Amino acid sequence: MPRAEVLEQIYTIVAQIPEGRVTTYGRIANMTDGATARMVGSAMRHLPSGHGLPWHRVINASRRVTEHTGAVHQHEKLRAEGVVFDARGRVLQDILWP
């Protein structure tokens, strides 16, 4: 798990991702003081119940939802926000944030 101050940075960045947009673990990591993409993924996996952060708006570098137990739910949440996936399961480049 990342140190507390980096974790706070990750959560602050995730909270800013607008509805209908997505960003990658790596992009979030690059906006922090020392996090890696894996640290961002770990932070998303360990969110406490009832957190309210838009975790579903964080995807992998290939613009796909990473396979995990909540992947189907993540796809549903993104589609409900108007996110479109191509035939290969990738989100369109132009909706990446920032």
Short mmCIF file of C-alpha atoms in Angstrom, two decimals:
data_model
loop_
_atom_site.label_atom_id
_atom_site.label_comp_id
_atom_site.label_asym_id
_atom_site.label_seq_id
_atom_site.Cartn_x
_atom_site.Cartn_y
_atom_site.Cartn_z
CA MET A 1 0.00 0.00 0.00
CA PRO A 2 1.28 3.51 -0.77
CA ARG A 3 2.17 5.83 2.09
CA ALA A 4 -0.67 7.92 3.50
CA GLU A 5 0.22 11.17 1.70
CA VAL A 6 0.48 9.44 -1.69
CA LEU A 7 -2.76 7.59 -1.01
CA GLU A 8 -4.45 10.92 -0.29
CA GLN A 9 -3.12 12.29 -3.59
CA ILE A 10 -4.48 9.27 -5.46
CA TYR A 11 -7.92 9.65 -3.87
CA THR A 12 -7.98 13.41 -4.56
CA ILE A 13 -7.19 12.82 -8.25
CA VAL A 14 -9.75 10.02 -8.63
CA ALA A 15 -12.42 12.25 -7.06
CA GLN A 16 -11.86 14.79 -9.86
CA ILE A 17 -12.47 12.44 -12.81
CA PRO A 18 -15.64 13.76 -14.48
CA GLU A 19 -18.63 11.58 -15.23
CA GLY A 20 -18.39 10.04 -18.69
CA ARG A 21 -14.58 10.26 -18.72
CA VAL A 22 -11.88 7.78 -17.68
CA THR A 23 -8.19 7.83 -16.89
CA THR A 24 -5.54 5.20 -16.42
CA TYR A 25 -3.70 3.91 -13.38
CA GLY A 26 -0.48 5.23 -14.93
CA ARG A 27 -1.83 8.71 -15.61
CA ILE A 28 -2.93 8.99 -11.99
CA ALA A 29 0.47 7.73 -10.82
CA ASN A 30 2.20 10.41 -12.91
CA MET A 31 0.18 13.11 -11.12
CA THR A 32 1.40 12.01 -7.68
CA ASP A 33 4.63 12.27 -5.73
CA GLY A 34 5.97 8.78 -6.29
CA ALA A 35 3.06 6.40 -6.88
CA THR A 36 3.26 3.70 -9.52
CA ALA A 37 0.38 2.38 -11.61
CA ARG A 38 0.36 -0.75 -9.41
CA MET A 39 0.07 1.41 -6.29
CA VAL A 40 -2.93 3.17 -7.81
CA GLY A 41 -4.50 -0.21 -8.57
CA SER A 42 -3.86 -1.33 -5.01
CA ALA A 43 -5.43 1.85 -3.66
CA MET A 44 -8.55 1.23 -5.78
CA ARG A 45 -8.75 -2.41 -4.61
CA HIS A 46 -8.57 -1.42 -0.96
CA LEU A 47 -11.14 1.37 -0.93
CA PRO A 48 -13.31 1.16 2.17
CA SER A 49 -16.97 0.30 1.79
CA GLY A 50 -19.18 3.34 1.16
CA HIS A 51 -16.27 5.55 0.02
CA GLY A 52 -18.11 7.35 -2.81
CA LEU A 53 -15.05 7.69 -5.09
CA PRO A 54 -15.61 7.04 -8.80
CA TRP A 55 -13.21 4.06 -8.84
CA HIS A 56 -14.91 2.74 -11.95
CA ARG A 57 -13.44 5.59 -14.02
CA VAL A 58 -9.90 4.19 -13.65
CA ILE A 59 -8.85 1.76 -16.38
CA ASN A 60 -5.63 0.16 -17.61
CA ALA A 61 -3.12 1.60 -20.08
CA SER A 62 -4.62 -0.31 -23.01
CA ARG A 63 -7.87 1.62 -22.36
CA ARG A 64 -9.66 -1.50 -21.11
CA VAL A 65 -11.27 -2.42 -17.83
CA THR A 66 -8.82 -4.64 -15.95
CA GLU A 67 -10.11 -8.14 -15.24
CA HIS A 68 -11.16 -8.39 -11.60
CA THR A 69 -14.18 -9.50 -9.61
CA GLY A 70 -15.89 -6.13 -10.12
CA ALA A 71 -15.13 -5.79 -13.84
CA VAL A 72 -18.71 -6.46 -15.02
CA HIS A 73 -20.03 -3.89 -12.54
CA GLN A 74 -17.35 -1.42 -13.67
CA HIS A 75 -18.40 -1.86 -17.34
CA GLU A 76 -22.05 -1.31 -16.36
CA LYS A 77 -21.27 1.86 -14.40
CA LEU A 78 -19.19 3.27 -17.25
CA ARG A 79 -21.84 2.47 -19.87
CA ALA A 80 -24.48 4.13 -17.65
CA GLU A 81 -22.34 7.29 -17.77
CA GLY A 82 -22.22 7.16 -21.58
CA VAL A 83 -18.75 5.65 -21.97
CA VAL A 84 -18.53 3.77 -25.28
CA PHE A 85 -16.32 0.73 -25.81
CA ASP A 86 -15.03 -0.33 -29.22
CA ALA A 87 -15.29 -3.88 -30.58
CA ARG A 88 -12.06 -4.79 -28.76
CA GLY A 89 -13.34 -3.58 -25.39
CA ARG A 90 -11.35 -0.34 -25.33
CA VAL A 91 -12.72 3.07 -24.46
CA LEU A 92 -12.31 5.73 -27.10
CA GLN A 93 -9.09 7.76 -26.87
CA ASP A 94 -10.92 11.10 -26.78
CA ILE A 95 -12.63 10.45 -23.44
CA LEU A 96 -9.36 9.96 -21.54
CA TRP A 97 -8.94 12.49 -18.77
CA PRO A 98 -6.94 14.74 -18.44
#
